[in-house]
PDB file of C-alpha atoms in Angstrom:
ATOM      1  CA  MET O   1      33.181  43.667 -26.122  1.00 96.00           C
ATOM      2  CA  ILE O   2      36.707  45.049 -26.271  1.00 98.00           C
ATOM      3  CA  THR O   3      36.583  48.761 -25.443  1.00 98.00           C
ATOM      4  CA  THR O   4      40.174  49.263 -24.295  1.00 98.00           C
ATOM      5  CA  ILE O   5      43.581  48.467 -25.814  1.00 98.00           C
ATOM      6  CA  ALA O   6      46.495  48.476 -23.348  1.00 98.00           C
ATOM      7  CA  LEU O   7      50.000  48.711 -24.756  1.00 98.00           C
ATOM      8  CA  ASP O   8      53.360  48.074 -23.175  1.00 98.00           C
ATOM      9  CA  LEU O   9      55.979  50.313 -24.769  1.00 97.00           C
ATOM     10  CA  ASP O  10      59.543  48.975 -25.022  1.00 94.00           C
ATOM     11  CA  ASN O  11      59.795  46.021 -27.407  1.00 96.00           C
ATOM     12  CA  THR O  12      55.998  45.969 -27.820  1.00 98.00           C
ATOM     13  CA  LEU O  13      54.541  49.165 -29.283  1.00 98.00           C
ATOM     14  CA  LEU O  14      57.999  50.682 -29.823  1.00 98.00           C
ATOM     15  CA  ASN O  15      60.455  49.272 -32.335  1.00 97.00           C
ATOM     16  CA  SER O  16      64.167  48.831 -31.667  1.00 95.00           C
ATOM     17  CA  ASN O  17      64.686  52.539 -32.352  1.00 94.00           C
ATOM     18  CA  LYS O  18      62.180  53.288 -29.546  1.00 93.00           C
ATOM     19  CA  GLU O  19      59.731  54.720 -32.072  1.00 97.00           C
ATOM     20  CA  ILE O  20      56.086  54.094 -32.914  1.00 98.00           C
ATOM     21  CA  SER O  21      56.058  52.975 -36.535  1.00 98.00           C
ATOM     22  CA  ALA O  22      53.868  54.689 -39.102  1.00 98.00           C
ATOM     23  CA  GLU O  23      51.634  51.604 -39.377  1.00 98.00           C
ATOM     24  CA  ASN O  24      51.161  51.206 -35.625  1.00 98.00           C
ATOM     25  CA  GLU O  25      50.364  54.911 -35.425  1.00 98.00           C
ATOM     26  CA  ARG O  26      47.834  54.755 -38.264  1.00 98.00           C
ATOM     27  CA  VAL O  27      45.937  51.765 -36.895  1.00 98.00           C
ATOM     28  CA  LEU O  28      45.829  53.016 -33.295  1.00 98.00           C
ATOM     29  CA  LYS O  29      44.631  56.463 -34.375  1.00 98.00           C
ATOM     30  CA  GLU O  30      41.877  54.904 -36.458  1.00 98.00           C
ATOM     31  CA  LEU O  31      40.674  52.754 -33.552  1.00 98.00           C
ATOM     32  CA  HIS O  32      40.867  55.672 -31.126  1.00 98.00           C
ATOM     33  CA  GLU O  33      38.836  57.853 -33.463  1.00 98.00           C
ATOM     34  CA  ALA O  34      36.287  55.021 -33.650  1.00 97.00           C
ATOM     35  CA  GLY O  35      35.862  55.161 -29.873  1.00 97.00           C
ATOM     36  CA  LYS O  36      38.333  52.607 -28.515  1.00 98.00           C
ATOM     37  CA  ARG O  37      40.441  53.622 -25.538  1.00 98.00           C
ATOM     38  CA  VAL O  38      44.156  53.379 -26.262  1.00 98.00           C
ATOM     39  CA  ILE O  39      46.128  53.163 -23.008  1.00 98.00           C
ATOM     40  CA  LEU O  40      49.904  53.363 -22.769  1.00 98.00           C
ATOM     41  CA  CYS O  41      51.097  51.108 -19.927  1.00 98.00           C
ATOM     42  CA  THR O  42      54.636  51.802 -18.828  1.00 94.00           C
ATOM     43  CA  GLY O  43      57.082  51.930 -15.975  1.00 90.00           C
ATOM     44  CA  ARG O  44      57.951  55.492 -16.923  1.00 88.00           C
ATOM     45  CA  PRO O  45      56.311  58.614 -15.469  1.00 89.00           C
ATOM     46  CA  LEU O  46      53.756  60.494 -17.558  1.00 90.00           C
ATOM     47  CA  GLY O  47      56.179  63.250 -18.547  1.00 87.00           C
ATOM     48  CA  ALA O  48      58.473  60.714 -20.166  1.00 88.00           C
ATOM     49  CA  VAL O  49      55.765  59.483 -22.560  1.00 93.00           C
ATOM     50  CA  GLN O  50      54.144  62.790 -23.511  1.00 94.00           C
ATOM     51  CA  HIS O  51      55.776  62.707 -26.942  1.00 95.00           C
ATOM     52  CA  LEU O  52      54.086  59.341 -27.595  1.00 97.00           C
ATOM     53  CA  ILE O  53      50.753  60.614 -26.294  1.00 98.00           C
ATOM     54  CA  GLN O  54      50.986  63.558 -28.688  1.00 98.00           C
ATOM     55  CA  GLN O  55      52.030  61.340 -31.607  1.00 98.00           C
ATOM     56  CA  LEU O  56      48.981  59.105 -31.142  1.00 98.00           C
ATOM     57  CA  GLU O  57      46.719  62.095 -30.365  1.00 98.00           C
ATOM     58  CA  LEU O  58      45.567  60.562 -27.068  1.00 98.00           C
ATOM     59  CA  THR O  59      44.454  63.971 -25.876  1.00 97.00           C
ATOM     60  CA  GLN O  60      40.713  63.673 -25.362  1.00 97.00           C
ATOM     61  CA  PRO O  61      39.225  64.398 -21.907  1.00 95.00           C
ATOM     62  CA  ASN O  62      38.850  60.668 -21.140  1.00 95.00           C
ATOM     63  CA  ASP O  63      42.343  59.630 -22.275  1.00 98.00           C
ATOM     64  CA  TYR O  64      44.510  58.130 -19.528  1.00 98.00           C
ATOM     65  CA  SER O  65      47.852  56.374 -19.142  1.00 98.00           C
ATOM     66  CA  ILE O  66      49.029  53.719 -16.704  1.00 97.00           C
ATOM     67  CA  THR O  67      52.468  54.705 -15.405  1.00 95.00           C
ATOM     68  CA  PHE O  68      54.915  53.332 -12.815  1.00 94.00           C
ATOM     69  CA  ASN O  69      53.838  49.847 -13.977  1.00 95.00           C
ATOM     70  CA  GLY O  70      50.341  50.249 -12.533  1.00 96.00           C
ATOM     71  CA  GLY O  71      51.127  52.451  -9.541  1.00 95.00           C
ATOM     72  CA  LEU O  72      49.677  55.597 -11.105  1.00 96.00           C
ATOM     73  CA  VAL O  73      46.578  56.099 -13.278  1.00 97.00           C
ATOM     74  CA  GLN O  74      46.668  59.609 -14.685  1.00 97.00           C
ATOM     75  CA  ASN O  75      44.740  61.721 -17.164  1.00 97.00           C
ATOM     76  CA  ASN O  76      46.767  62.568 -20.260  1.00 97.00           C
ATOM     77  CA  VAL O  77      45.420  66.105 -20.573  1.00 95.00           C
ATOM     78  CA  ASP O  78      45.063  67.686 -17.125  1.00 94.00           C
ATOM     79  CA  GLN O  79      47.270  65.079 -15.367  1.00 93.00           C
ATOM     80  CA  GLU O  80      44.583  64.514 -12.732  1.00 95.00           C
ATOM     81  CA  ILE O  81      45.344  61.368 -10.719  1.00 96.00           C
ATOM     82  CA  LEU O  82      42.608  58.741 -10.783  1.00 97.00           C
ATOM     83  CA  ALA O  83      44.455  56.213  -8.598  1.00 96.00           C
ATOM     84  CA  GLN O  84      47.908  56.048  -7.030  1.00 96.00           C
ATOM     85  CA  THR O  85      49.988  53.728  -4.846  1.00 96.00           C
ATOM     86  CA  THR O  86      53.381  54.966  -3.660  1.00 96.00           C
ATOM     87  CA  LEU O  87      56.413  54.166  -1.527  1.00 96.00           C
ATOM     88  CA  THR O  88      57.692  56.050   1.527  1.00 96.00           C
ATOM     89  CA  LYS O  89      61.316  56.859   2.293  1.00 96.00           C
ATOM     90  CA  GLN O  90      61.080  54.351   5.141  1.00 95.00           C
ATOM     91  CA  GLN O  91      60.227  51.598   2.657  1.00 95.00           C
ATOM     92  CA  VAL O  92      62.986  52.710   0.301  1.00 96.00           C
ATOM     93  CA  GLU O  93      65.407  52.428   3.219  1.00 97.00           C
ATOM     94  CA  LEU O  94      64.831  48.664   3.326  1.00 96.00           C
ATOM     95  CA  LEU O  95      66.236  48.507  -0.201  1.00 96.00           C
ATOM     96  CA  TYR O  96      69.001  50.948   0.602  1.00 97.00           C
ATOM     97  CA  GLN O  97      70.232  48.783   3.482  1.00 96.00           C
ATOM     98  CA  ASP O  98      70.266  45.658   1.305  1.00 96.00           C
ATOM     99  CA  ALA O  99      72.026  47.490  -1.537  1.00 96.00           C
ATOM    100  CA  LYS O 100      74.615  48.757   0.928  1.00 94.00           C
ATOM    101  CA  GLN O 101      75.366  45.176   1.934  1.00 94.00           C
ATOM    102  CA  ARG O 102      75.267  43.605  -1.543  1.00 95.00           C
ATOM    103  CA  ASN O 103      76.401  46.553  -3.680  1.00 93.00           C
ATOM    104  CA  TYR O 104      73.851  47.107  -6.450  1.00 95.00           C
ATOM    105  CA  PRO O 105      72.758  50.474  -7.928  1.00 96.00           C
ATOM    106  CA  LEU O 106      69.476  52.187  -7.085  1.00 97.00           C
ATOM    107  CA  ASP O 107      67.497  54.999  -8.712  1.00 96.00           C
ATOM    108  CA  VAL O 108      64.377  56.297  -6.928  1.00 97.00           C
ATOM    109  CA  LEU O 109      61.576  57.787  -9.031  1.00 95.00           C
ATOM    110  CA  GLY O 110      59.861  60.749  -7.435  1.00 91.00           C
ATOM    111  CA  PRO O 111      56.924  62.806  -8.701  1.00 82.00           C
ATOM    112  CA  ASP O 112      59.049  65.073 -10.898  1.00 84.00           C
ATOM    113  CA  LYS O 113      62.582  63.667 -10.980  1.00 91.00           C
ATOM    114  CA  VAL O 114      64.719  60.577 -10.474  1.00 95.00           C
ATOM    115  CA  TYR O 115      67.072  60.450  -7.499  1.00 96.00           C
ATOM    116  CA  SER O 116      70.222  58.434  -8.215  1.00 96.00           C
ATOM    117  CA  LEU O 117      71.676  57.060  -4.975  1.00 96.00           C
ATOM    118  CA  ILE O 118      75.305  57.655  -5.763  1.00 93.00           C
ATOM    119  CA  GLU O 119      76.686  55.745  -2.769  1.00 91.00           C
ATOM    120  CA  PHE O 120      76.466  52.619  -4.937  1.00 88.00           C
ATOM    121  CA  GLY O 121      77.858  54.194  -8.095  1.00 88.00           C
ATOM    122  CA  LYS O 122      76.004  55.853 -10.944  1.00 90.00           C
ATOM    123  CA  SER O 123      73.947  53.375 -12.982  1.00 93.00           C
ATOM    124  CA  ASP O 124      73.170  53.706 -16.699  1.00 90.00           C
ATOM    125  CA  TYR O 125      69.485  54.422 -15.980  1.00 93.00           C
ATOM    126  CA  GLU O 126      69.851  58.143 -16.750  1.00 93.00           C
ATOM    127  CA  LYS O 127      71.449  57.279 -20.075  1.00 90.00           C
ATOM    128  CA  PHE O 128      68.602  54.837 -20.807  1.00 86.00           C
ATOM    129  CA  MET O 129      65.971  57.510 -20.072  1.00 86.00           C
ATOM    130  CA  ASN O 130      67.749  59.803 -22.562  1.00 82.00           C
ATOM    131  CA  GLY O 131      66.551  63.148 -21.216  1.00 82.00           C
ATOM    132  CA  MET O 132      62.891  62.145 -20.807  1.00 82.00           C
ATOM    133  CA  ILE O 133      62.976  63.095 -17.088  1.00 86.00           C
ATOM    134  CA  SER O 134      65.412  65.031 -14.921  1.00 92.00           C
ATOM    135  CA  PHE O 135      67.889  63.301 -12.596  1.00 95.00           C
ATOM    136  CA  GLU O 136      69.552  64.369  -9.354  1.00 95.00           C
ATOM    137  CA  ASP O 137      72.518  62.586  -7.781  1.00 96.00           C
ATOM    138  CA  VAL O 138      72.021  62.287  -4.006  1.00 96.00           C
ATOM    139  CA  LYS O 139      73.024  60.272  -0.994  1.00 96.00           C
ATOM    140  CA  PHE O 140      70.205  58.422   0.737  1.00 96.00           C
ATOM    141  CA  ALA O 141      70.216  60.868   3.658  1.00 96.00           C
ATOM    142  CA  ALA O 142      69.302  63.670   1.227  1.00 95.00           C
ATOM    143  CA  LEU O 143      66.349  61.794  -0.289  1.00 96.00           C
ATOM    144  CA  PRO O 144      63.302  63.957   0.572  1.00 94.00           C
ATOM    145  CA  ALA O 145      61.426  62.528   3.560  1.00 93.00           C
ATOM    146  CA  ASP O 146      58.272  64.538   2.792  1.00 92.00           C
ATOM    147  CA  GLN O 147      57.765  62.965  -0.647  1.00 92.00           C
ATOM    148  CA  THR O 148      56.419  59.634  -1.771  1.00 95.00           C
ATOM    149  CA  PHE O 149      57.952  57.676  -4.631  1.00 95.00           C
ATOM    150  CA  GLY O 150      56.517  55.754  -7.562  1.00 94.00           C
ATOM    151  CA  LYS O 151      59.124  53.009  -7.667  1.00 96.00           C
ATOM    152  CA  VAL O 152      62.804  52.167  -7.299  1.00 97.00           C
ATOM    153  CA  VAL O 153      64.879  50.570 -10.059  1.00 97.00           C
ATOM    154  CA  SER O 154      68.213  48.824 -10.284  1.00 96.00           C
ATOM    155  CA  SER O 155      69.810  49.182 -13.710  1.00 95.00           C
ATOM    156  CA  ALA O 156      72.789  46.869 -14.154  1.00 95.00           C
ATOM    157  CA  PRO O 157      74.129  44.026 -16.308  1.00 95.00           C
ATOM    158  CA  ALA O 158      71.685  41.114 -16.592  1.00 94.00           C
ATOM    159  CA  GLU O 159      73.769  38.850 -14.358  1.00 95.00           C
ATOM    160  CA  THR O 160      73.851  41.485 -11.597  1.00 94.00           C
ATOM    161  CA  VAL O 161      70.082  41.997 -11.882  1.00 95.00           C
ATOM    162  CA  SER O 162      69.480  38.244 -11.648  1.00 95.00           C
ATOM    163  CA  ASN O 163      71.729  37.900  -8.593  1.00 96.00           C
ATOM    164  CA  THR O 164      70.148  40.933  -6.937  1.00 96.00           C
ATOM    165  CA  ARG O 165      66.664  39.496  -7.322  1.00 96.00           C
ATOM    166  CA  ALA O 166      67.676  36.031  -6.141  1.00 96.00           C
ATOM    167  CA  GLY O 167      69.215  37.324  -2.914  1.00 95.00           C
ATOM    168  CA  LEU O 168      66.576  39.807  -1.744  1.00 96.00           C
ATOM    169  CA  PRO O 169      65.750  39.557   1.982  1.00 95.00           C
ATOM    170  CA  LYS O 170      62.226  38.853   3.208  1.00 95.00           C
ATOM    171  CA  ASP O 171      61.493  42.417   4.363  1.00 93.00           C
ATOM    172  CA  VAL O 172      62.164  43.693   0.831  1.00 95.00           C
ATOM    173  CA  GLN O 173      60.035  40.956  -0.733  1.00 94.00           C
ATOM    174  CA  ASP O 174      57.187  41.739   1.694  1.00 93.00           C
ATOM    175  CA  ASN O 175      57.197  45.483   0.962  1.00 93.00           C
ATOM    176  CA  PHE O 176      57.724  45.453  -2.806  1.00 96.00           C
ATOM    177  CA  HIS O 177      56.489  43.775  -5.944  1.00 96.00           C
ATOM    178  CA  VAL O 178      59.827  42.952  -7.553  1.00 97.00           C
ATOM    179  CA  VAL O 179      59.838  42.382 -11.312  1.00 95.00           C
ATOM    180  CA  PRO O 180      62.236  42.845 -14.241  1.00 92.00           C
ATOM    181  CA  SER O 181      61.033  45.004 -17.135  1.00 90.00           C
ATOM    182  CA  ARG O 182      64.031  43.921 -19.207  1.00 89.00           C
ATOM    183  CA  PRO O 183      67.014  41.692 -18.317  1.00 92.00           C
ATOM    184  CA  GLU O 184      69.081  44.731 -17.303  1.00 94.00           C
ATOM    185  CA  LEU O 185      66.426  46.515 -15.217  1.00 95.00           C
ATOM    186  CA  LEU O 186      64.878  45.298 -11.965  1.00 96.00           C
ATOM    187  CA  GLU O 187      61.886  47.259 -10.704  1.00 96.00           C
ATOM    188  CA  PHE O 188      60.726  47.587  -7.089  1.00 97.00           C
ATOM    189  CA  LEU O 189      57.051  48.580  -7.056  1.00 97.00           C
ATOM    190  CA  PRO O 190      54.729  49.012  -4.071  1.00 96.00           C
ATOM    191  CA  ALA O 191      53.473  45.623  -2.877  1.00 96.00           C
ATOM    192  CA  GLY O 192      50.453  44.470  -4.865  1.00 96.00           C
ATOM    193  CA  VAL O 193      51.014  46.899  -7.734  1.00 97.00           C
ATOM    194  CA  ASN O 194      51.054  45.724 -11.346  1.00 97.00           C
ATOM    195  CA  LYS O 195      49.628  46.882 -14.664  1.00 98.00           C
ATOM    196  CA  ALA O 196      46.447  44.826 -14.257  1.00 98.00           C
ATOM    197  CA  VAL O 197      45.677  46.654 -10.995  1.00 97.00           C
ATOM    198  CA  GLY O 198      45.973  50.054 -12.653  1.00 98.00           C
ATOM    199  CA  LEU O 199      43.903  48.966 -15.634  1.00 98.00           C
ATOM    200  CA  GLY O 200      41.225  47.546 -13.349  1.00 98.00           C
ATOM    201  CA  GLN O 201      41.010  50.879 -11.529  1.00 97.00           C
ATOM    202  CA  LEU O 202      40.737  52.743 -14.815  1.00 98.00           C
ATOM    203  CA  LEU O 203      38.091  50.491 -16.323  1.00 98.00           C
ATOM    204  CA  GLY O 204      36.124  50.553 -13.077  1.00 97.00           C
ATOM    205  CA  ASN O 205      35.972  54.334 -13.421  1.00 96.00           C
ATOM    206  CA  PHE O 206      34.082  53.775 -16.689  1.00 97.00           C
ATOM    207  CA  GLY O 207      31.805  51.102 -15.236  1.00 97.00           C
ATOM    208  CA  GLU O 208      33.671  48.338 -17.049  1.00 98.00           C
ATOM    209  CA  THR O 209      35.904  45.389 -16.133  1.00 97.00           C
ATOM    210  CA  LEU O 210      39.052  43.703 -17.405  1.00 98.00           C
ATOM    211  CA  ASP O 211      36.731  41.599 -19.578  1.00 98.00           C
ATOM    212  CA  ASN O 212      36.640  44.683 -21.839  1.00 98.00           C
ATOM    213  CA  LEU O 213      40.434  44.716 -22.195  1.00 98.00           C
ATOM    214  CA  MET O 214      42.909  43.703 -24.899  1.00 98.00           C
ATOM    215  CA  ALA O 215      46.556  43.929 -23.781  1.00 98.00           C
ATOM    216  CA  PHE O 216      49.902  43.625 -25.588  1.00 98.00           C
ATOM    217  CA  GLY O 217      53.224  42.840 -23.896  1.00 98.00           C
ATOM    218  CA  ASP O 218      56.582  41.113 -24.027  1.00 97.00           C
ATOM    219  CA  GLU O 219      58.195  41.063 -20.553  1.00 96.00           C
ATOM    220  CA  GLU O 220      57.514  39.805 -17.035  1.00 95.00           C
ATOM    221  CA  ASN O 221      56.121  43.170 -15.891  1.00 96.00           C
ATOM    222  CA  ASP O 222      53.297  42.624 -18.442  1.00 97.00           C
ATOM    223  CA  LEU O 223      52.332  39.229 -17.032  1.00 97.00           C
ATOM    224  CA  GLU O 224      49.353  40.155 -14.854  1.00 97.00           C
ATOM    225  CA  MET O 225      47.675  42.365 -17.450  1.00 97.00           C
ATOM    226  CA  LEU O 226      47.939  39.686 -20.137  1.00 98.00           C
ATOM    227  CA  GLN O 227      46.524  37.091 -17.735  1.00 98.00           C
ATOM    228  CA  ALA O 228      43.654  39.381 -16.686  1.00 97.00           C
ATOM    229  CA  ALA O 229      42.702  40.715 -20.115  1.00 98.00           C
ATOM    230  CA  ARG O 230      39.957  39.146 -22.193  1.00 98.00           C
ATOM    231  CA  VAL O 231      42.515  39.080 -25.027  1.00 98.00           C
ATOM    232  CA  GLY O 232      46.177  38.903 -24.002  1.00 98.00           C
ATOM    233  CA  VAL O 233      48.567  39.291 -26.936  1.00 98.00           C
ATOM    234  CA  ALA O 234      52.244  38.308 -26.717  1.00 98.00           C
ATOM    235  CA  MET O 235      54.786  39.718 -29.123  1.00 98.00           C
ATOM    236  CA  GLU O 236      56.813  37.248 -31.166  1.00 98.00           C
ATOM    237  CA  ASN O 237      59.871  38.610 -29.310  1.00 98.00           C
ATOM    238  CA  ALA O 238      58.262  38.065 -25.878  1.00 98.00           C
ATOM    239  CA  ILE O 239      59.864  35.929 -23.187  1.00 97.00           C
ATOM    240  CA  PRO O 240      58.484  32.368 -22.834  1.00 97.00           C
ATOM    241  CA  LEU O 241      56.568  33.231 -19.633  1.00 97.00           C
ATOM    242  CA  ILE O 242      54.550  35.859 -21.491  1.00 98.00           C
ATOM    243  CA  LYS O 243      53.873  33.638 -24.501  1.00 98.00           C
ATOM    244  CA  LYS O 244      52.529  30.965 -22.164  1.00 97.00           C
ATOM    245  CA  ALA O 245      50.262  33.463 -20.372  1.00 96.00           C
ATOM    246  CA  ALA O 246      48.837  35.051 -23.533  1.00 98.00           C
ATOM    247  CA  ASN O 247      45.837  33.945 -25.562  1.00 95.00           C
ATOM    248  CA  VAL O 248      47.512  34.687 -28.879  1.00 98.00           C
ATOM    249  CA  GLU O 249      50.845  35.717 -30.389  1.00 98.00           C
ATOM    250  CA  THR O 250      51.517  38.402 -32.984  1.00 98.00           C
ATOM    251  CA  LEU O 251      54.513  39.541 -35.042  1.00 98.00           C
ATOM    252  CA  ASN O 252      57.539  41.089 -33.370  1.00 98.00           C
ATOM    253  CA  ASN O 253      57.878  44.742 -32.429  1.00 98.00           C
ATOM    254  CA  ASN O 254      59.945  45.562 -35.509  1.00 98.00           C
ATOM    255  CA  ASP O 255      57.306  44.105 -37.861  1.00 98.00           C
ATOM    256  CA  ASP O 256      54.335  46.178 -36.619  1.00 98.00           C
ATOM    257  CA  GLY O 257      53.065  43.307 -34.476  1.00 98.00           C
ATOM    258  CA  VAL O 258      50.561  45.523 -32.653  1.00 98.00           C
ATOM    259  CA  ALA O 259      49.001  46.810 -35.874  1.00 98.00           C
ATOM    260  CA  ALA O 260      49.004  43.359 -37.461  1.00 98.00           C
ATOM    261  CA  TYR O 261      46.891  41.812 -34.707  1.00 98.00           C
ATOM    262  CA  LEU O 262      44.562  44.806 -34.329  1.00 98.00           C
ATOM    263  CA  LYS O 263      43.776  44.790 -38.062  1.00 98.00           C
ATOM    264  CA  LYS O 264      42.986  41.082 -37.901  1.00 97.00           C
ATOM    265  CA  TYR O 265      40.872  41.241 -34.722  1.00 98.00           C
ATOM    266  CA  PHE O 266      38.850  44.339 -35.667  1.00 97.00           C
ATOM    267  CA  GLU O 267      38.688  43.377 -39.361  1.00 96.00           C
ATOM    268  CA  MET O 268      40.243  46.626 -40.501  1.00 94.00           C
TER     269      MET O 268
END
């Protein structure tokens, strides 16, 4: 039985205006009130999705979100951490050294802010986040050594992102799960971390498995959760890799694709 609905955000649950449509909101609220878990699964930190949590009223004691693309499983209400996998400054330095040689931008996501490594030039990542989390411009030497980090991102034109990924040295590939979340954003997660891992940890907390999961996605960072879910749903606007991995396809993100499939599956 499907007990849990996992939702990627950009270009899946959110439309092109980065909003949850009225129909998606209505259907998800109805299912949540009926007892289904509704889990936002995102690369962003929890603070950057609180407005969406409030809109969907995902504020019950057992409501959680998957953030940092599976690296952090956190309660929506008290922000208690159920599971977490992080990066050290020493690991980030592997990326820093490669970026210094090949000249690509890096932003490092800490527990409460994003550190933009300005030695490589300011990326457009702060503009993309649009005030959802605070940023600090630093040189690598000033990156706090006593903190751990959720992930590192490289925000750049699609061609730069593609070239960056293609040329990564072995030590970076061994220490990170490297995946694009859109053509212009390459994400460096802790090795072994993906959305399916976080969802498995969450469902295990409730004595369930990924066989109880329905997941929606559109990009490569959604791949593992769509493969692992009992029902993996690709958006019409998804990349070919995701459509191939999914069980079914729904309408695009601007045509309430999430709501359309949920209404059909749950006979609403």
